[in-house]
CSV table of N, CA, C and O in Angstrom, one decimal:
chain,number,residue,atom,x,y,z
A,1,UNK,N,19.6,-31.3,20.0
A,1,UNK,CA,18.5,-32.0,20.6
A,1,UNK,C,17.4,-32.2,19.5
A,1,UNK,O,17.0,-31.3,18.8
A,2,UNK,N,17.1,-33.2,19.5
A,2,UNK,CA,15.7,-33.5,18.6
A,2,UNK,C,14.1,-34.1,19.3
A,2,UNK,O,14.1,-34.4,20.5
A,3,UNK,N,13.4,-34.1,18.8
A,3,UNK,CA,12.1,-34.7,19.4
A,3,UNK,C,12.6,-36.2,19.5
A,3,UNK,O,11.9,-37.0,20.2
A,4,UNK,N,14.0,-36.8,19.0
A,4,UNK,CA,14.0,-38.3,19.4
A,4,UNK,C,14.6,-38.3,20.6
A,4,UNK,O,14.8,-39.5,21.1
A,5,UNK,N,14.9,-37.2,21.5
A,5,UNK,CA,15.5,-37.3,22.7
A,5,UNK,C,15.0,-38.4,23.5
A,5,UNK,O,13.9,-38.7,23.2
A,6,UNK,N,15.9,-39.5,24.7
A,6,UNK,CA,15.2,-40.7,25.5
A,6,UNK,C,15.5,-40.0,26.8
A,6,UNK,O,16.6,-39.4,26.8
A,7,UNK,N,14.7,-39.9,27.9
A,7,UNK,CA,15.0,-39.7,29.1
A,7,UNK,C,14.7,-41.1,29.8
A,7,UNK,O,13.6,-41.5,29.4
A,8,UNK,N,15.5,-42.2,30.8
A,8,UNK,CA,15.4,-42.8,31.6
A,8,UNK,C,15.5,-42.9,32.8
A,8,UNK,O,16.3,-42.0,33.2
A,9,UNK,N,15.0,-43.8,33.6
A,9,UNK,CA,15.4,-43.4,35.2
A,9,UNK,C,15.8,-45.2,35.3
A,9,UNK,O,14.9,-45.8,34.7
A,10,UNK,N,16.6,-45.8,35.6
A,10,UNK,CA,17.8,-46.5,36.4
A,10,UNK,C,17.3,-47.3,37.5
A,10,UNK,O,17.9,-46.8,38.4
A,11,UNK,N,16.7,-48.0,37.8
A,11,UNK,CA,15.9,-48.1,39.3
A,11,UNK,C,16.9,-49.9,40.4
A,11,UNK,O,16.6,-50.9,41.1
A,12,UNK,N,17.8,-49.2,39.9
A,12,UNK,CA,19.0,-50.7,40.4
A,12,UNK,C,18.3,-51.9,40.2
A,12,UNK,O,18.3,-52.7,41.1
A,13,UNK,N,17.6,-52.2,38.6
A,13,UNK,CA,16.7,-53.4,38.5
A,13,UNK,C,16.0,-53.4,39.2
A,13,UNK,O,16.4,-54.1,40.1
A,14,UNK,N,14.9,-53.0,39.3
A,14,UNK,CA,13.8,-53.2,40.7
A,14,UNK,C,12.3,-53.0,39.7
A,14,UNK,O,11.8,-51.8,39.6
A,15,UNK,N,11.6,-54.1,39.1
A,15,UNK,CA,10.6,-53.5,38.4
A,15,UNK,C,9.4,-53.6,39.1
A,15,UNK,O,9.3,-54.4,40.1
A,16,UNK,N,8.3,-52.6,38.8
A,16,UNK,CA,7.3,-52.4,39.2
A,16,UNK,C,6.4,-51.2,40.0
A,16,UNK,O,5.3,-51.2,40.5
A,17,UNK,N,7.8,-49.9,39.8
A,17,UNK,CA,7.7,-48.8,40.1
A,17,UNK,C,7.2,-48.4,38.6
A,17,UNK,O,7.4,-48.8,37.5
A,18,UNK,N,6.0,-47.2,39.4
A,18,UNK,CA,5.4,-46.5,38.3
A,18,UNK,C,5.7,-45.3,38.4
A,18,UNK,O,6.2,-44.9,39.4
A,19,UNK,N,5.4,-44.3,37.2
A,19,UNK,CA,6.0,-42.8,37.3
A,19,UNK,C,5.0,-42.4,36.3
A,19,UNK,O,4.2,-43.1,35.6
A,20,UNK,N,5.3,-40.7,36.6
A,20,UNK,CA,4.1,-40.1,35.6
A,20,UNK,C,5.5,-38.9,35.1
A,20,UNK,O,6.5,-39.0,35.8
A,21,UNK,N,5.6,-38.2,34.4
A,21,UNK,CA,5.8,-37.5,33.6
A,21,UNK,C,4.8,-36.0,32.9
A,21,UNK,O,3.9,-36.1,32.1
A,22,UNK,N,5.2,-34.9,33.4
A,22,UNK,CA,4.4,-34.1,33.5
A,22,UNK,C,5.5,-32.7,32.7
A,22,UNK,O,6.7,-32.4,33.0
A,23,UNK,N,4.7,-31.9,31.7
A,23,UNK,CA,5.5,-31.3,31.3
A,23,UNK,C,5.0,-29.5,31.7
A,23,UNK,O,3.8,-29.2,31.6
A,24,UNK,N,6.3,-28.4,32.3
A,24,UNK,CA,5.8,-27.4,32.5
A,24,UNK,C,5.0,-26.8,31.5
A,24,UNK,O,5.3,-27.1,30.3
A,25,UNK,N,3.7,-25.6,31.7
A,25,UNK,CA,3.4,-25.3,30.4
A,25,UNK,C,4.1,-23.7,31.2
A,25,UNK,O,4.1,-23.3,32.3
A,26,UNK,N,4.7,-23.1,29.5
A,26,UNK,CA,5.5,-21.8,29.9
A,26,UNK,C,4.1,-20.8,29.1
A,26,UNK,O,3.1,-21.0,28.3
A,27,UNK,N,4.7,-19.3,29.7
A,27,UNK,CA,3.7,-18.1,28.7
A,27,UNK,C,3.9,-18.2,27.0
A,27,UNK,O,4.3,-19.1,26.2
A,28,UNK,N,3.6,-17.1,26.8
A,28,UNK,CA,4.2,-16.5,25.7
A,28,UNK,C,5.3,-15.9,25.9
A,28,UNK,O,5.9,-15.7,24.8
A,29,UNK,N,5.8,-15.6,26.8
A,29,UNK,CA,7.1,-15.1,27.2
A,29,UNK,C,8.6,-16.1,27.3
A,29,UNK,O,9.8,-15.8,27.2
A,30,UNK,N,7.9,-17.4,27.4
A,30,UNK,CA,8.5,-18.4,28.1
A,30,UNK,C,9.1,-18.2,29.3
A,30,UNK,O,10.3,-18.2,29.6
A,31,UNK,N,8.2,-18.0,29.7
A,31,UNK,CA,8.4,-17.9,31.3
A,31,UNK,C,6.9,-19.1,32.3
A,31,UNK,O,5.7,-19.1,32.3
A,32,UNK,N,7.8,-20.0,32.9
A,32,UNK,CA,6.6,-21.4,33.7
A,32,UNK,C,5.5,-20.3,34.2
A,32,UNK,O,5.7,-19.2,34.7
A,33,UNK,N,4.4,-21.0,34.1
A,33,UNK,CA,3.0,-20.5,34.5
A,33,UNK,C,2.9,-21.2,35.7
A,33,UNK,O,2.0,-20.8,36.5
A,34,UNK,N,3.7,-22.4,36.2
A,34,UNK,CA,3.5,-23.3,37.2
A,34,UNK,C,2.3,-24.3,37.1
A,34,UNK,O,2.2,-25.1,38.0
A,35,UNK,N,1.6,-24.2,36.1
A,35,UNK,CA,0.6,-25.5,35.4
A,35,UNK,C,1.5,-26.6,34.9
A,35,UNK,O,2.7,-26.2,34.7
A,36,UNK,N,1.2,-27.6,34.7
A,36,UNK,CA,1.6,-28.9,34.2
A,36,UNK,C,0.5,-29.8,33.5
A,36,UNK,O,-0.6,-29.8,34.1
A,37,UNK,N,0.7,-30.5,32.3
A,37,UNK,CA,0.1,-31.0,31.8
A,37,UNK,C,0.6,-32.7,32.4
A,37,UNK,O,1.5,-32.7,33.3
A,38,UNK,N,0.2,-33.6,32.1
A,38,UNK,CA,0.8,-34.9,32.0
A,38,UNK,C,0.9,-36.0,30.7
A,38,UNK,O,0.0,-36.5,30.1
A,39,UNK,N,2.2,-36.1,30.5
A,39,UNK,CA,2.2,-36.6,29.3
A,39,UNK,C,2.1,-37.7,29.1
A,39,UNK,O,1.6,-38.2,28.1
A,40,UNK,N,2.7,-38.7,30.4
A,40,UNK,CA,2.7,-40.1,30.5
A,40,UNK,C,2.6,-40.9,31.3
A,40,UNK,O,3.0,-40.2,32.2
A,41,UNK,N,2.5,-42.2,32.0
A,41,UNK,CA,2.7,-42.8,33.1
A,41,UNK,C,3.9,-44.1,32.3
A,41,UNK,O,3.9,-44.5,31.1
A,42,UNK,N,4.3,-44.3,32.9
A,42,UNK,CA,5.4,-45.4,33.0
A,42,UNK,C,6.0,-46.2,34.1
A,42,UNK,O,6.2,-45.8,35.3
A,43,UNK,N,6.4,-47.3,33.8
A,43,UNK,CA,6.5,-48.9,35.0
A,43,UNK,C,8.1,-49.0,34.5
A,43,UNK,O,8.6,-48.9,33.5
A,44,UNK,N,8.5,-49.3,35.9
A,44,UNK,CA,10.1,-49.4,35.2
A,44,UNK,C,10.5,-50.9,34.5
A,44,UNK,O,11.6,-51.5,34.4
A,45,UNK,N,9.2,-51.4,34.2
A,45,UNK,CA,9.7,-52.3,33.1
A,45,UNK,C,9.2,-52.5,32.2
A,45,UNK,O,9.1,-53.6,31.8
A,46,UNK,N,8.5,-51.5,31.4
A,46,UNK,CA,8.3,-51.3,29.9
A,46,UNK,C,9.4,-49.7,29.8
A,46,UNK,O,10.0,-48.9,30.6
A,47,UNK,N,9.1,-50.0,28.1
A,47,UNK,CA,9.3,-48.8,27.6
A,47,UNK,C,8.1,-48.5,26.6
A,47,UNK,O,7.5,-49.2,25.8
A,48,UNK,N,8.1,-47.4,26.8
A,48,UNK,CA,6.8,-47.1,26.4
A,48,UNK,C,6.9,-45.3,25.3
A,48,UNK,O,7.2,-44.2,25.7
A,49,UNK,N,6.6,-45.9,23.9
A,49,UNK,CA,7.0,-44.4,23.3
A,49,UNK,C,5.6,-43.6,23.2
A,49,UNK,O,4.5,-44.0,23.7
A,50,UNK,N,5.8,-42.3,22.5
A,50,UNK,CA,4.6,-41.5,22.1
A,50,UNK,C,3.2,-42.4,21.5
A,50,UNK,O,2.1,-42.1,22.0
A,51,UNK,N,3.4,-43.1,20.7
A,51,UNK,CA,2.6,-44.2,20.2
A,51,UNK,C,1.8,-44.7,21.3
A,51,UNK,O,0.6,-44.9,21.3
A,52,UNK,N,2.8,-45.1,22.8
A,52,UNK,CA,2.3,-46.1,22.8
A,52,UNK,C,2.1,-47.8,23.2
A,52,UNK,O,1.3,-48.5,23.8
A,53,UNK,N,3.5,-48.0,22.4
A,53,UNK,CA,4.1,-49.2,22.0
A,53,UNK,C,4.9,-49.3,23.1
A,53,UNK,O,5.7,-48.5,23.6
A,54,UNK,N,4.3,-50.8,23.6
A,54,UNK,CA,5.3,-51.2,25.2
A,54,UNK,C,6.9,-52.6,24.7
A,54,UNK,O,6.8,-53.7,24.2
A,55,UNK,N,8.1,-51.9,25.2
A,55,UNK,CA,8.5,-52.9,25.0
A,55,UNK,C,9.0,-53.6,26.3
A,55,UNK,O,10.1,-53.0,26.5
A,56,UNK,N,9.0,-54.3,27.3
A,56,UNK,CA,9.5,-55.1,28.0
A,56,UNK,C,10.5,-54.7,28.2
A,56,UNK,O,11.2,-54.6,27.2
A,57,UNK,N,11.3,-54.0,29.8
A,57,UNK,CA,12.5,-54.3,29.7
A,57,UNK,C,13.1,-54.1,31.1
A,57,UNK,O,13.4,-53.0,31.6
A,58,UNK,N,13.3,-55.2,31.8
A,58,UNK,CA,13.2,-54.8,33.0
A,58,UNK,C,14.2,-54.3,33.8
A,58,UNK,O,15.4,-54.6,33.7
A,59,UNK,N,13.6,-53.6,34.9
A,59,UNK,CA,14.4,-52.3,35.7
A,59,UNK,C,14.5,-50.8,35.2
A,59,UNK,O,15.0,-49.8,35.7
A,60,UNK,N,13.7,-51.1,33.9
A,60,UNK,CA,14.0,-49.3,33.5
A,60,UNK,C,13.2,-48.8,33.0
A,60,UNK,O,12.5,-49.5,32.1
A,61,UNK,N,12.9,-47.5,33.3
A,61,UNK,CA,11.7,-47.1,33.1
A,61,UNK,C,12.3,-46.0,31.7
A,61,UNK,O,13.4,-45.5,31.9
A,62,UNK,N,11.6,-45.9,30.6
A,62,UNK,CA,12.0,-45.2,29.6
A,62,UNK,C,10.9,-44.5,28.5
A,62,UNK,O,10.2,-45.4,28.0
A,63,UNK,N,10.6,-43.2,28.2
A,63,UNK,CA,9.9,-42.9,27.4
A,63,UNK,C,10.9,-42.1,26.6
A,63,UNK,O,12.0,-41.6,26.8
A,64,UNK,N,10.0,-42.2,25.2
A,64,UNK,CA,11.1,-41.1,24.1
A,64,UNK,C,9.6,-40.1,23.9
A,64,UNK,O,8.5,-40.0,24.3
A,65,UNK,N,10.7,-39.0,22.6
A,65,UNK,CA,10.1,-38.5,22.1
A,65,UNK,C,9.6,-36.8,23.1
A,65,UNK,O,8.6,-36.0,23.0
A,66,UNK,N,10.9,-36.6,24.2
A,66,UNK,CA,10.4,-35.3,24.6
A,66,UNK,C,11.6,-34.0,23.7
A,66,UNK,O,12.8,-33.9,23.7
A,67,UNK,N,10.8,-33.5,23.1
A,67,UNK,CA,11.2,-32.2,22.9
A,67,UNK,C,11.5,-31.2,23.5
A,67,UNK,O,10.8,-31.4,24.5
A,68,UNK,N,12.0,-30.3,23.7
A,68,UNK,CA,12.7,-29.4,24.2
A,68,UNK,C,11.6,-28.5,25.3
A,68,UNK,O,10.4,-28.3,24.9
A,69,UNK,N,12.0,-28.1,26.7
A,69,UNK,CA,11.1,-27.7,27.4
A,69,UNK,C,11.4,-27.8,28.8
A,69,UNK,O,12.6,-27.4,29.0
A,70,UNK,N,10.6,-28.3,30.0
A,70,UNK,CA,10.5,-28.8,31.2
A,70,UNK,C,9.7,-29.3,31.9
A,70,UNK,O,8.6,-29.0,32.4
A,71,UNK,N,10.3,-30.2,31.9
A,71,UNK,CA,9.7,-31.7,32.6
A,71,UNK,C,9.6,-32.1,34.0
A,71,UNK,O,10.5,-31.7,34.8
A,72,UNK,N,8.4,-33.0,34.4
A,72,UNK,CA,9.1,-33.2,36.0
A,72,UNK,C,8.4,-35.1,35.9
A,72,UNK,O,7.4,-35.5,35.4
A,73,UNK,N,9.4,-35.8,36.6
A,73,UNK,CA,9.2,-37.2,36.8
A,73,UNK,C,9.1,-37.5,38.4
A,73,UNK,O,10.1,-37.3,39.1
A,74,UNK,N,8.0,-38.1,38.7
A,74,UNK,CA,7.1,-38.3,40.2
A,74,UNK,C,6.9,-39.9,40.3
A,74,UNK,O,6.2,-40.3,39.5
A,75,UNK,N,7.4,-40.5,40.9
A,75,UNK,CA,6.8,-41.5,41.2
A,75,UNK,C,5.7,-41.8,41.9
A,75,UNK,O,5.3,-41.1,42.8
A,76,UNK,N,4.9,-43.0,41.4
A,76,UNK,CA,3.3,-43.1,42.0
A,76,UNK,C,3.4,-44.2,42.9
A,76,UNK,O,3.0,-44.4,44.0
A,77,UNK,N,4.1,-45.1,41.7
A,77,UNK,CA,3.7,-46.4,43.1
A,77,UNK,C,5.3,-47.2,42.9
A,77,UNK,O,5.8,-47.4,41.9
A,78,UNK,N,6.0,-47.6,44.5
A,78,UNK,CA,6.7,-48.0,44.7
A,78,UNK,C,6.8,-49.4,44.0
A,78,UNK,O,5.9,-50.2,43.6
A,79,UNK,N,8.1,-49.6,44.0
A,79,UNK,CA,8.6,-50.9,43.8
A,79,UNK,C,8.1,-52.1,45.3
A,79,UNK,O,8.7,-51.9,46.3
A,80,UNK,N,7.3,-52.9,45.2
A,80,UNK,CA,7.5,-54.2,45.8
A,80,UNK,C,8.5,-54.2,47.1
A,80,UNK,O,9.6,-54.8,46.9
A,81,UNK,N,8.1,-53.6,48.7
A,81,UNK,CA,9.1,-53.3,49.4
A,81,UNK,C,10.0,-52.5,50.0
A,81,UNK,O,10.8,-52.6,50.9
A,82,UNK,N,9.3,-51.4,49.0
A,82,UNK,CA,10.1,-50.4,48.7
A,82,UNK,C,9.0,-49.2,49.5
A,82,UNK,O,7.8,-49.6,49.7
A,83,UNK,N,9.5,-47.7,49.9
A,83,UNK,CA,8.8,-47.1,50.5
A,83,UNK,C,8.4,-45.9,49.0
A,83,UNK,O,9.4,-45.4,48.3
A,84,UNK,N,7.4,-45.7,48.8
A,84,UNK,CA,7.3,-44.4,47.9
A,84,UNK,C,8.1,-43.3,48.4
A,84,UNK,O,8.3,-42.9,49.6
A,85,UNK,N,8.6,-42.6,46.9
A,85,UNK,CA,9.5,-41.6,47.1
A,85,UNK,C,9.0,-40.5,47.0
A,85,UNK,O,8.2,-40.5,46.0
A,86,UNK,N,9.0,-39.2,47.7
A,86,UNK,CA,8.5,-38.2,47.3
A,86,UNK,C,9.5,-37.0,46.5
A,86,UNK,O,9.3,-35.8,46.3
A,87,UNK,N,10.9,-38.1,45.9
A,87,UNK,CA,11.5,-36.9,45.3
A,87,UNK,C,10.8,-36.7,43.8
A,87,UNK,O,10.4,-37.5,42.9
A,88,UNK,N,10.9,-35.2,43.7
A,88,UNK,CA,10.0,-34.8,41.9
A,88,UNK,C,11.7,-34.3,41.2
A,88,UNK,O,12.2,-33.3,41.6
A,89,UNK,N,12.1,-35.2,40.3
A,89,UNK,CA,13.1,-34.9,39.5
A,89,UNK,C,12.7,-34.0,38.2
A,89,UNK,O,11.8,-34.4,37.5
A,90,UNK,N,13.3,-32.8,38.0
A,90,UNK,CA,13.2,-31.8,37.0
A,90,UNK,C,14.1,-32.0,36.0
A,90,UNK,O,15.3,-32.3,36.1
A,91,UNK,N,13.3,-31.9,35.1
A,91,UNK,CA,14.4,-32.3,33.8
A,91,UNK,C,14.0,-31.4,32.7
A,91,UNK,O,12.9,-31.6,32.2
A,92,UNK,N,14.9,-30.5,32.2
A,92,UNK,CA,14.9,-29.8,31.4
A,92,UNK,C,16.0,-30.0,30.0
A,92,UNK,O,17.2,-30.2,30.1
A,93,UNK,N,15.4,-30.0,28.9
A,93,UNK,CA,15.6,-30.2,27.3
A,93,UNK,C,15.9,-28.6,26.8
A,93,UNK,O,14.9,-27.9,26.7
A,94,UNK,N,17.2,-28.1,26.5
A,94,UNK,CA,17.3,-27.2,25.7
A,94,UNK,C,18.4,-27.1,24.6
A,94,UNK,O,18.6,-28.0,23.9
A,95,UNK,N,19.0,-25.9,24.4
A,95,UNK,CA,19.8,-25.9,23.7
A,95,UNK,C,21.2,-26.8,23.6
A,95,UNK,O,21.7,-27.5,22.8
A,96,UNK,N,21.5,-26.4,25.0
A,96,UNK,CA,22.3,-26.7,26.3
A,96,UNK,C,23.2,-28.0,26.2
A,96,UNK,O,24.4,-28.2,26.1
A,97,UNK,N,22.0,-28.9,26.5
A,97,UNK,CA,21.6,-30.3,26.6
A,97,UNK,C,20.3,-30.6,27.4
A,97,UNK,O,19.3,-30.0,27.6
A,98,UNK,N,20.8,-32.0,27.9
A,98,UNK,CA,19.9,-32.8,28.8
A,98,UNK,C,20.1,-32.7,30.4
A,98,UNK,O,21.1,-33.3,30.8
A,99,UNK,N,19.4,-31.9,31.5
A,99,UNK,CA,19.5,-31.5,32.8
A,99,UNK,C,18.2,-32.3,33.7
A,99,UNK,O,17.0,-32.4,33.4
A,100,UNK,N,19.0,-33.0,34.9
A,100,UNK,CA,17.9,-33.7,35.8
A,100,UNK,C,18.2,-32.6,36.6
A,100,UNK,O,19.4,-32.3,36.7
A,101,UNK,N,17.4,-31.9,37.2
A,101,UNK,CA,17.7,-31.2,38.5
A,101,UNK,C,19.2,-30.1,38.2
A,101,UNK,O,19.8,-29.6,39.2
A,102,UNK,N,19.5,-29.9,37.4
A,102,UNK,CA,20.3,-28.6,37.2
A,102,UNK,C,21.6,-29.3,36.9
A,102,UNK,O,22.6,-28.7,36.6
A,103,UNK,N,21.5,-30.8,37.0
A,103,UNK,CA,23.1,-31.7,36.6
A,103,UNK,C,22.9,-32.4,35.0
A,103,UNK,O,22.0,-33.1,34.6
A,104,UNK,N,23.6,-32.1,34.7
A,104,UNK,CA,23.9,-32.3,33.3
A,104,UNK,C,24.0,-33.7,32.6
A,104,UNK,O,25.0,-34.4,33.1
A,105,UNK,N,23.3,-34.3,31.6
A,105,UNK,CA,23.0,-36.0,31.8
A,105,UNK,C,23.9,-36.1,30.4
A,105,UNK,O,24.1,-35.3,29.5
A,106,UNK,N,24.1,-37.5,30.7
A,106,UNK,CA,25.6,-37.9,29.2
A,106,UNK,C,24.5,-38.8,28.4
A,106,UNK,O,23.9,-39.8,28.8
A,107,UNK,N,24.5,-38.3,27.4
A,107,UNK,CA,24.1,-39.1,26.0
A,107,UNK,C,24.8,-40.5,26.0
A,107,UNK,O,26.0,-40.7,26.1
A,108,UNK,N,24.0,-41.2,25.8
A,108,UNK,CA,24.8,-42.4,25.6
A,108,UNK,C,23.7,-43.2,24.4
A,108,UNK,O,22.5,-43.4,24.7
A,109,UNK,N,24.3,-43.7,23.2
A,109,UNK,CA,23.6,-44.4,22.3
A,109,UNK,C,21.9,-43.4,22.3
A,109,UNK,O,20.8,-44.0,22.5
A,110,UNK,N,22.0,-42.3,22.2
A,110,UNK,CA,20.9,-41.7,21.9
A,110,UNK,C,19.8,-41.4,23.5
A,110,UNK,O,18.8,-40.8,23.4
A,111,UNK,N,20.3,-41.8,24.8
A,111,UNK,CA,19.6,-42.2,25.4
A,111,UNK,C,20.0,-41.4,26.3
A,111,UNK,O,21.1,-40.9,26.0
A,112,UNK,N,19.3,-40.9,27.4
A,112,UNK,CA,19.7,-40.0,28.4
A,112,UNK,C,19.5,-40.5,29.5
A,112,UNK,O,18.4,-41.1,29.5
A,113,UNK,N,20.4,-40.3,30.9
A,113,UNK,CA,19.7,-41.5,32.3
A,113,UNK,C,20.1,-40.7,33.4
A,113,UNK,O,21.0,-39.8,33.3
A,114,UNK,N,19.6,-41.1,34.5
A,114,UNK,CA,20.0,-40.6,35.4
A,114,UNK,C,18.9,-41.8,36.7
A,114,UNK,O,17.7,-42.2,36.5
A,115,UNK,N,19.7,-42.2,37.8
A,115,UNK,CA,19.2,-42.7,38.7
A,115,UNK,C,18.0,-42.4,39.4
A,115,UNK,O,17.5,-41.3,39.2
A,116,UNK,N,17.3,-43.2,40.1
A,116,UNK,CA,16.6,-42.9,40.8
A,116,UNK,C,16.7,-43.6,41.8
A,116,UNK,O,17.3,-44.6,41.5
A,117,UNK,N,16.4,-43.6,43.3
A,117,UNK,CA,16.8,-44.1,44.5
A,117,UNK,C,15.4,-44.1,44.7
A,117,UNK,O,14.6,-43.3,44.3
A,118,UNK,N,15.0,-45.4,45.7
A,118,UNK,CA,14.3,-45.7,46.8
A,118,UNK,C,15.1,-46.2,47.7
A,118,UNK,O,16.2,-46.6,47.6
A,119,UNK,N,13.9,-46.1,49.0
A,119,UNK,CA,14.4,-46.8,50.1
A,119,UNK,C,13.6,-48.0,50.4
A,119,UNK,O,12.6,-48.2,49.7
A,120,UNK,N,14.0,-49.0,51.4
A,120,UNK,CA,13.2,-50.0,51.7
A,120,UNK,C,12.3,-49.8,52.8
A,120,UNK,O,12.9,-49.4,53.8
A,121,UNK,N,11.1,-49.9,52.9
A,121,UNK,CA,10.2,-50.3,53.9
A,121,UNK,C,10.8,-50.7,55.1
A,121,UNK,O,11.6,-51.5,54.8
A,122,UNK,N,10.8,-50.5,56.3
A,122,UNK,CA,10.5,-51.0,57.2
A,122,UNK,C,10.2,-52.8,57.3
A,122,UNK,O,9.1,-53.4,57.1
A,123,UNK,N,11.3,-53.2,57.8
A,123,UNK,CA,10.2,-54.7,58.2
A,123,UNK,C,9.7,-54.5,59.5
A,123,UNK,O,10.3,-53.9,60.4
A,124,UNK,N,8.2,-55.2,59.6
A,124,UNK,CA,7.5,-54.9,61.1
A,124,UNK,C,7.4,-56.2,61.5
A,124,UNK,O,7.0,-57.0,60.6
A,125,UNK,N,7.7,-56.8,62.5
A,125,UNK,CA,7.9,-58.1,63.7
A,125,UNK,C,6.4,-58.7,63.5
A,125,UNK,O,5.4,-58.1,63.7
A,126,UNK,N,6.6,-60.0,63.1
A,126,UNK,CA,5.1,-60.6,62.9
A,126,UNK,C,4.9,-60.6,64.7
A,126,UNK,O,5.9,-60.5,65.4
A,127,UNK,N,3.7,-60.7,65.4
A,127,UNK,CA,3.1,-60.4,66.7
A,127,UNK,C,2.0,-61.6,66.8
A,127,UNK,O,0.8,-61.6,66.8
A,128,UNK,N,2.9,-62.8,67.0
A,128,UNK,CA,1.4,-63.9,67.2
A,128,UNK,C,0.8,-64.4,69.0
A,128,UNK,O,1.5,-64.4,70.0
A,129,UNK,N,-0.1,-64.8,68.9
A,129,UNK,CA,-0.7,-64.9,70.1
A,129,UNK,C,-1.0,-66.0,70.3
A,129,UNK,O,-2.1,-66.3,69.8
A,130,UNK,N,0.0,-67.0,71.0
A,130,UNK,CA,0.2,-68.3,71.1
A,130,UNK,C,-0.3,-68.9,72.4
A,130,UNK,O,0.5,-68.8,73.3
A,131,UNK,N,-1.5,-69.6,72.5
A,131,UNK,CA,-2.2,-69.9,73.9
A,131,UNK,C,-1.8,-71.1,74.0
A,131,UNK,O,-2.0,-71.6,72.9
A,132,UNK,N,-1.4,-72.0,75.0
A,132,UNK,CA,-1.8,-73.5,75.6
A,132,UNK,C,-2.9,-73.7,75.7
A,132,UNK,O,-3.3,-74.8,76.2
């Protein structure tokens, strides 16, 4: 593992979901204190590195540049339709490899992914009040 590690989240093309990125802080023991810092926010259609630097790319949300540790990825704001999710995906960087939630993610071209699911909204019955 290097600091060029990529974690991505997959969003079945659906841009305009945002996420934040929040990293555990551990003791001197390395043992989690249960604090979190926040390292980033991200839209699943940029990519956006340490710098900064946004590139266009839509349906996927992607930051580089996490080093070894644990991480947790929250979405903030739904995709367009879509119901906000309250799953917090854990993702841990070690010796090991790359782990979303305790499952083990496949390198591919330097890049690491794993899905994310929403649901859709509810459609609600437009209700008009039509007098003669």
């Amino acid at each position: 593992m290097t600091e060029e590690n990529l974690v991505t989240t997959e969003l079945e093309y659906l841009s305009g979901a945002e996420f934040t990125i929040y990293k555990a802080i551990e003791d001197e023991n390395g043992e989690l204190t249960g604090e979190k810092v926040e390292i980033a926010k991200i839209t699943s259609n940029e990519v956006k590195n340490e710098e900064g630097n946004v590139i266009k790319e839509l349906g996927h949300a992607i930051y580089s540049g996490l080093g070894a540790g644990t991480y947790y990825i929250k979405e903030l704001k739904a995709p367009l339709g879509y119901r906000l999710s309250e799953q917090v995906v854990k993702i841990d960087i070690n010796e090991d490899g790359v782990f979303a939630d305790g499952v083990s993610l496949e390198e591919k071209d330097g890049i690491y992914s794993f899905k994310y699911y929403n649901s859709l909204t509810p459609a609600v019955p437009a209700i008009t009040n039509n007098k003669v």
